[in-house]
mmCIF file of C-alpha atoms in Angstrom:
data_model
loop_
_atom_site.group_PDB
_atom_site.id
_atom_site.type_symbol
_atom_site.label_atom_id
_atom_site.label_comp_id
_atom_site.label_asym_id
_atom_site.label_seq_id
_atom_site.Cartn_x
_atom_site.Cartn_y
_atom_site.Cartn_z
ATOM 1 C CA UNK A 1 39.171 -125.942 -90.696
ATOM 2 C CA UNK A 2 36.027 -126.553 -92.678
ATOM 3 C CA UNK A 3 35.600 -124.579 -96.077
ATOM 4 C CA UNK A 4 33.139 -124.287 -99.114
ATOM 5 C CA UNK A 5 33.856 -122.965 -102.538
ATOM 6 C CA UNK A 6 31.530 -121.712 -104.462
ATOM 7 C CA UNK A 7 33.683 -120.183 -107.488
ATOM 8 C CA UNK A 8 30.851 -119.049 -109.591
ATOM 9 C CA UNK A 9 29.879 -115.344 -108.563
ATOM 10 C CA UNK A 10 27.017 -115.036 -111.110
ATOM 11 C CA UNK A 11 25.500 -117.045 -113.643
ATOM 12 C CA UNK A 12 23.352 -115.891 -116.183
ATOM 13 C CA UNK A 13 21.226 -118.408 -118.472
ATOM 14 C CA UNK A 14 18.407 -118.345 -120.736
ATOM 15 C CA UNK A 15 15.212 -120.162 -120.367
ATOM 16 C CA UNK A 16 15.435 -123.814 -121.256
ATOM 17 C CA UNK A 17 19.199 -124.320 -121.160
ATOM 18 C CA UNK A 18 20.865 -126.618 -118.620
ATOM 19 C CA UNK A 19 22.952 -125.173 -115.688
ATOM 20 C CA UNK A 20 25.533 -126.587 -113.180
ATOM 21 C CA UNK A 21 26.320 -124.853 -109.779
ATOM 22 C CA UNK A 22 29.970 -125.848 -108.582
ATOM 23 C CA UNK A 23 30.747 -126.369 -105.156
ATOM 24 C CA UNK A 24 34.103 -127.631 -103.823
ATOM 25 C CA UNK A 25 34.761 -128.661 -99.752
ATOM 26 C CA UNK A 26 37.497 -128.567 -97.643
ATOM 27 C CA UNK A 27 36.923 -130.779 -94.348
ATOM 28 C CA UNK A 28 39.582 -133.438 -92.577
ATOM 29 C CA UNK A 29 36.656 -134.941 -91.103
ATOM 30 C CA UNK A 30 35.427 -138.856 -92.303
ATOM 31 C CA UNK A 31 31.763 -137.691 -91.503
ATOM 32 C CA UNK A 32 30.560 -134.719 -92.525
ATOM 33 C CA UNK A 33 27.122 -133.658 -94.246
ATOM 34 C CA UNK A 34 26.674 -131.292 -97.582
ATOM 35 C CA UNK A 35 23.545 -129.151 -98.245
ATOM 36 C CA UNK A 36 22.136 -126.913 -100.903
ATOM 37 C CA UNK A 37 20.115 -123.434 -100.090
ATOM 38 C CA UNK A 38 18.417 -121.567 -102.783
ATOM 39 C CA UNK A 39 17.525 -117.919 -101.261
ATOM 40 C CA UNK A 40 14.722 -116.263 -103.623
ATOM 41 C CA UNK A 41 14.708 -112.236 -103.889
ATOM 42 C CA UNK A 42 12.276 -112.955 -100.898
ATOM 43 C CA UNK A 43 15.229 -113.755 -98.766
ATOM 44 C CA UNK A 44 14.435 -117.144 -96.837
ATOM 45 C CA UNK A 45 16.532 -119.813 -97.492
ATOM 46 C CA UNK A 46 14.783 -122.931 -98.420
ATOM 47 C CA UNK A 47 16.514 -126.266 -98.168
ATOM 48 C CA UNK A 48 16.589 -128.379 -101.308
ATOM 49 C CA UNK A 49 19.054 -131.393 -100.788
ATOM 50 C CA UNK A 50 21.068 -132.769 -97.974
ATOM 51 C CA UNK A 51 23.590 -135.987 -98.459
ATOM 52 C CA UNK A 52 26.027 -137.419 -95.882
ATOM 53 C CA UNK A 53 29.608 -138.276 -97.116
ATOM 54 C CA UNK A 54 29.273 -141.955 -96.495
ATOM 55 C CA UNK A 55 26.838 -141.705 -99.235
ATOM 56 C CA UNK A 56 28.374 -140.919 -102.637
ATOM 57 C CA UNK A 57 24.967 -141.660 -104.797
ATOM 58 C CA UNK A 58 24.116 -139.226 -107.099
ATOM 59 C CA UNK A 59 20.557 -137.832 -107.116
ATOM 60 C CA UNK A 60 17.921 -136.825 -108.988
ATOM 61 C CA UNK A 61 14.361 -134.686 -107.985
ATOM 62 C CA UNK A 62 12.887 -133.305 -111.096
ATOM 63 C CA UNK A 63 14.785 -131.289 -112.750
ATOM 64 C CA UNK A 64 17.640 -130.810 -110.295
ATOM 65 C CA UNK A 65 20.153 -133.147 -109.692
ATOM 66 C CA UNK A 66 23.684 -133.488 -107.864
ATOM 67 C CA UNK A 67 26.652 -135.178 -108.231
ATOM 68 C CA UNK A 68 28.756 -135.819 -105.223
ATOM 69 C CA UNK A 69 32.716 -136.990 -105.789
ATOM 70 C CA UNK A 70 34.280 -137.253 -102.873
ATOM 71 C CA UNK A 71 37.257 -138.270 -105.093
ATOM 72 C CA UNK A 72 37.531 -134.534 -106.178
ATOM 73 C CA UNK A 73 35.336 -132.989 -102.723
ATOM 74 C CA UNK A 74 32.970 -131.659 -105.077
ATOM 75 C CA UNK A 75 29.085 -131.700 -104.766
ATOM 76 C CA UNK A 76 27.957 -129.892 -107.928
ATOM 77 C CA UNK A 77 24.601 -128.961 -108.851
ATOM 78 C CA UNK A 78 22.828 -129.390 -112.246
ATOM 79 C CA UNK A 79 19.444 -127.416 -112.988
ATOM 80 C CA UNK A 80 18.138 -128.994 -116.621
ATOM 81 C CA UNK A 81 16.015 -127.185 -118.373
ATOM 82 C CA UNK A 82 15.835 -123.779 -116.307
ATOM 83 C CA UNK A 83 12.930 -121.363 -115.613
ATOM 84 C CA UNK A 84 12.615 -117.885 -114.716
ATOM 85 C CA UNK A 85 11.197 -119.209 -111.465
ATOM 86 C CA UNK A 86 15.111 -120.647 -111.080
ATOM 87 C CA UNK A 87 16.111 -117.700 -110.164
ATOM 88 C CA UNK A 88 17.860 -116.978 -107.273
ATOM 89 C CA UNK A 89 21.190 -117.137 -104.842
ATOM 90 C CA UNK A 90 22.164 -121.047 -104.170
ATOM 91 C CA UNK A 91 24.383 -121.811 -101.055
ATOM 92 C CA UNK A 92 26.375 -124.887 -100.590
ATOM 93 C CA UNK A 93 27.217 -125.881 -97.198
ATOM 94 C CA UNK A 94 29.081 -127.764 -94.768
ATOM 95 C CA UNK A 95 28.236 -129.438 -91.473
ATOM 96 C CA UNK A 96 31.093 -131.649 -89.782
ATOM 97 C CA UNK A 97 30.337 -134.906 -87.947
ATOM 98 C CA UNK A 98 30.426 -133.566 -84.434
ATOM 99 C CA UNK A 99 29.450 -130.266 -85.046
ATOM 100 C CA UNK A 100 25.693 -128.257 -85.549
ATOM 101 C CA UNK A 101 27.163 -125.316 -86.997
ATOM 102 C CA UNK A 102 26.867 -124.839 -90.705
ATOM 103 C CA UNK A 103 30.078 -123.764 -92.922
ATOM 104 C CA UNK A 104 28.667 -121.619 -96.139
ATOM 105 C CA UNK A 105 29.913 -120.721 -99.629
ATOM 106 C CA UNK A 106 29.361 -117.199 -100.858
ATOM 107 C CA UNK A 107 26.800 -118.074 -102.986
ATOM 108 C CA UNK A 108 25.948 -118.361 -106.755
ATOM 109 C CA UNK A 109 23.727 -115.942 -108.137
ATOM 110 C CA UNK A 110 22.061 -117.805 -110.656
ATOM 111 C CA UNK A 111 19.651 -115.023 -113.256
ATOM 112 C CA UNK A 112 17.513 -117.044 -115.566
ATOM 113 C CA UNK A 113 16.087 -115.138 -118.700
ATOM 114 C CA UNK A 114 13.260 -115.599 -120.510
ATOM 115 C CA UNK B 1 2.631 -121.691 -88.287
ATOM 116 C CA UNK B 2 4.267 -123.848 -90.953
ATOM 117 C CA UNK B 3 7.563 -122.334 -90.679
ATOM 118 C CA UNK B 4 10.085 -120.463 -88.757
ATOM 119 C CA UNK B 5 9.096 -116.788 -88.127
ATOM 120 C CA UNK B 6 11.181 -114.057 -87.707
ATOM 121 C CA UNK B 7 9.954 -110.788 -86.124
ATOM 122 C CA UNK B 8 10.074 -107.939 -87.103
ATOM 123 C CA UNK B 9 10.967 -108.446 -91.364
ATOM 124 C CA UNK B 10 13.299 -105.106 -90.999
ATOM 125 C CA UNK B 11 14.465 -102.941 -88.601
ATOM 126 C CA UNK B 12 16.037 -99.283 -88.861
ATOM 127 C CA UNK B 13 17.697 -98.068 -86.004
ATOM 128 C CA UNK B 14 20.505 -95.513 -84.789
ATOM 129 C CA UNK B 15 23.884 -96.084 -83.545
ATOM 130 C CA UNK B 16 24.977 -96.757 -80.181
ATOM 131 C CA UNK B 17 20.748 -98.148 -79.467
ATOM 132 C CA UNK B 18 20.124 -101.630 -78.715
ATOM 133 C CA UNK B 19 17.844 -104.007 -80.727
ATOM 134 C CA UNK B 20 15.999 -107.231 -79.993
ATOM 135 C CA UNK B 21 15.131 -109.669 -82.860
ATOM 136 C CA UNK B 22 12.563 -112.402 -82.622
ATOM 137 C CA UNK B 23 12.652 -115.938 -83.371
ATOM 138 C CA UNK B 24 9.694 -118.545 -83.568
ATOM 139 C CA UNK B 25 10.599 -121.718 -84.808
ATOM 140 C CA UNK B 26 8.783 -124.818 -86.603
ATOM 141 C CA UNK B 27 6.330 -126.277 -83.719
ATOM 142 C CA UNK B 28 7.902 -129.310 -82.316
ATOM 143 C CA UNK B 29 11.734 -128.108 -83.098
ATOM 144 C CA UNK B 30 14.222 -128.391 -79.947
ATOM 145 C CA UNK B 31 16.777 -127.030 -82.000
ATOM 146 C CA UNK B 32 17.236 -123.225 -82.294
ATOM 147 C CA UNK B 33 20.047 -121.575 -84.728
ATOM 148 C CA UNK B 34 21.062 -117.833 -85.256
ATOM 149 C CA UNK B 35 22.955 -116.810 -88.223
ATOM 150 C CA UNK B 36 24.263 -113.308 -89.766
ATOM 151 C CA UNK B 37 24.244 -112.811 -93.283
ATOM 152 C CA UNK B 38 25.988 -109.910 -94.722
ATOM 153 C CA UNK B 39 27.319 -108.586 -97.691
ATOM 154 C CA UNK B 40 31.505 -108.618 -96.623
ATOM 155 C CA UNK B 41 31.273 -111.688 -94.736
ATOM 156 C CA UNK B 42 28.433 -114.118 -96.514
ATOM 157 C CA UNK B 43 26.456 -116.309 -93.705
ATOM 158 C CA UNK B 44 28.035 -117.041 -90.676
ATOM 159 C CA UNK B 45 27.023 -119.291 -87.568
ATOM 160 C CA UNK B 46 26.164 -116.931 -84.469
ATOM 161 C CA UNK B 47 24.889 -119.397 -81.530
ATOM 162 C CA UNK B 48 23.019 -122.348 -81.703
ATOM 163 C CA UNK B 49 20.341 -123.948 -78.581
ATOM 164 C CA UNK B 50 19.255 -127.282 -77.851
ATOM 165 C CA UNK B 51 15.942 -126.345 -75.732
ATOM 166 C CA UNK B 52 16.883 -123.434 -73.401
ATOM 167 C CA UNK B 53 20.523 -124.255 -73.424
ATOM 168 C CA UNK B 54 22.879 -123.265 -75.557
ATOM 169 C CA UNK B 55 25.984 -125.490 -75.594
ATOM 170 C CA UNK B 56 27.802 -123.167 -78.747
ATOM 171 C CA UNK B 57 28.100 -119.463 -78.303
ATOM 172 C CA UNK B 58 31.259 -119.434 -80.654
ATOM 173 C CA UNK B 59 29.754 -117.188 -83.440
ATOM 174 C CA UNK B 60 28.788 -114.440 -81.257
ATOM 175 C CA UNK B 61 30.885 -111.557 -82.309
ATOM 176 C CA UNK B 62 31.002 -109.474 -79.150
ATOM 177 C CA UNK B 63 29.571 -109.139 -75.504
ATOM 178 C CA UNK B 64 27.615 -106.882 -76.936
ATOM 179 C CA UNK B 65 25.487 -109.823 -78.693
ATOM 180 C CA UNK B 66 23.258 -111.979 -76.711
ATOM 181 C CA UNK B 67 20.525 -114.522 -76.953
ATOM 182 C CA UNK B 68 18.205 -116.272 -74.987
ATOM 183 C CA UNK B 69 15.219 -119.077 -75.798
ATOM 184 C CA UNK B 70 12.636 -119.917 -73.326
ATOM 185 C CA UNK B 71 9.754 -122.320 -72.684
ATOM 186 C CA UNK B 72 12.016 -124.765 -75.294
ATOM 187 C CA UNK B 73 10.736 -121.849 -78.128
ATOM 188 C CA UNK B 74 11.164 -118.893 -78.853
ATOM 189 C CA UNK B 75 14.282 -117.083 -79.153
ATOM 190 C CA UNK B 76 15.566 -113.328 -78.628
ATOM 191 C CA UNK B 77 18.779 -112.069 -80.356
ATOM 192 C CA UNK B 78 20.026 -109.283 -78.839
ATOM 193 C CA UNK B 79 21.960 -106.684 -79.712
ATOM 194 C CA UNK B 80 23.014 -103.993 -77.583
ATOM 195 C CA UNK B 81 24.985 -100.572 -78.276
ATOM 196 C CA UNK B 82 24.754 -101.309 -81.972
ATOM 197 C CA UNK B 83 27.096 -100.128 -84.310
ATOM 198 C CA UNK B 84 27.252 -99.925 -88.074
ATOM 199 C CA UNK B 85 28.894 -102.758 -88.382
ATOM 200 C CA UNK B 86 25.640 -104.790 -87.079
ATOM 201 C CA UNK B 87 24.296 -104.254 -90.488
ATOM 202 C CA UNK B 88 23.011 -107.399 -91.787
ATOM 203 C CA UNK B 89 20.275 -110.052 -92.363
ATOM 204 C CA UNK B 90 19.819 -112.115 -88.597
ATOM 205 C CA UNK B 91 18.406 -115.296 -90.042
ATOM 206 C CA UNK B 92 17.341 -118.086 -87.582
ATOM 207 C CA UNK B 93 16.640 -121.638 -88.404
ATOM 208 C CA UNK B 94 15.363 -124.279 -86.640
ATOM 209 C CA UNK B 95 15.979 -128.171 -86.541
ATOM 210 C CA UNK B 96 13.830 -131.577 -84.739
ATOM 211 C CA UNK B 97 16.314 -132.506 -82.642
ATOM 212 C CA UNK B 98 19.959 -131.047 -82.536
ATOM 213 C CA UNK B 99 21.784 -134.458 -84.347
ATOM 214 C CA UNK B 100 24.159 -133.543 -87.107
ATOM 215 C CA UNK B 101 22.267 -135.455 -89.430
ATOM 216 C CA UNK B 102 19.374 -132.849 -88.885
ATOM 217 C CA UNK B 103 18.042 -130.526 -91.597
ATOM 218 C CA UNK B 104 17.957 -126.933 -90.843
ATOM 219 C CA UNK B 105 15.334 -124.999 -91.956
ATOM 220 C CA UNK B 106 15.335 -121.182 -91.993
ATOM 221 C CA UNK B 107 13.145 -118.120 -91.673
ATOM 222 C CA UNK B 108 13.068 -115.251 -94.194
ATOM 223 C CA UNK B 109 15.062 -113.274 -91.538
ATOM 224 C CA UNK B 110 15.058 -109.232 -89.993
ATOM 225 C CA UNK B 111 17.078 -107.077 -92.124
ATOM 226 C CA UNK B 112 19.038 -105.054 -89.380
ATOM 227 C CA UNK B 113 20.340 -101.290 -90.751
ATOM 228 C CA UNK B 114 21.883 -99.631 -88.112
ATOM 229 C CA UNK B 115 22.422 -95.376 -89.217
#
């Protein structure tokens, strides 16, 4: 069975200081594809980063970044420097090789302050 | 439009009535998702269509949830006899083609409240 584990219920941070999102993964398949959601108070969830486990290189896009071990089946997620505009609930999710379906955490509610 | 629209944003409506939520997804998408999104159980896959077809109906809780696409886009959830239960946000996403490697992108979703 596929699984994602997003241990962090809340988060709450003040402007400026660095934050990191942890997701964990269960999956007995070799192929399998990990994703990131951030749902605004508006409610859509928008699609920020997708990487497929044959590809363990970190990345980088501004000031978020993630950090796939497949080592430990983690695929955290580092904000540096938050904003207010960071605000919001970030999914981590799952998608198996031979499968459309997508496996969710439960979410990190991530509060920035000014 | 530029994304995937969901119709209508909410939707109040009274046990034991049935509901139908609307879908429109990104021009040019053959893939079609549903998914539920609610406080006990977080997001969960309903049904998923690749044009008017849909080869995975796993996530569909009861008989009393359907869905249908046609012309290859738009999409009608559903949901008949609802019950309390039903409660939720219905988001639906679509993808280009239905490969695993595809991106799924969502809509803001219809906040369901059934009284």
């Amino acid at each position: 069975a596929q699984k994602v584990t997003q241990a962090q219920t809340e988060i709450s941070v003040v402007e400026k200081e660095d934050v990191t999102l942890d997701c964990v993964y269960e999956t007995r398949d070799t192929t399998y594809y990990l994703f990131w959601y951030k749902q605004p108070p508006s409610g859509e969830l928008v699609f920020l980063i997708r990487r497929n486990s044959f590809d363990e290189q970190n990345e980088i896009s501004g000031r978020y970044s993630w950090n796939f071990q497949k080592s430990t089946s983690s695929f955290n997620f580092t904000i540096t420097a938050s904003q207010v505009v960071d605000s919001a609930v970030y999914f981590c999710a799952l998608r198996r090789g031979s499968n459309y379906k997508l496996t969710f955490g439960k979410g990190t509610l991530l509060t920035v302050n000014p | 439009g530029a994304g995937v629209s969901q119709s209508p944003s909410n939707k109040v409506t009274e046990k034991g009535k049935d509901v139908e939520l609307r879908c429109d997804p990104i021009s040019g998408h053959t893939a079609l998702y549903w998914y539920r999104q609610s406080l006990g159980q977080g997001l969960e896959f309903l049904i998923y269509f690749q044009g008017n077809s849909a080869p995975d109906k796993s996530g569909l809780p009861s008989d009393r949830f359907s869905a249908e696409r046609t012309g290859g886009s738009v999409s009608t959830l559903t949901i008949q006899r609802t019950q309390q239960e039903d409660s939720a946000v219905y988001l639906c996403a679509s993808s280009f083609v239905a490969g695993v490697q595809e991106t799924q992108y969502f809509g803001p979703g219809t906040r369901l409240l059934v009284l």
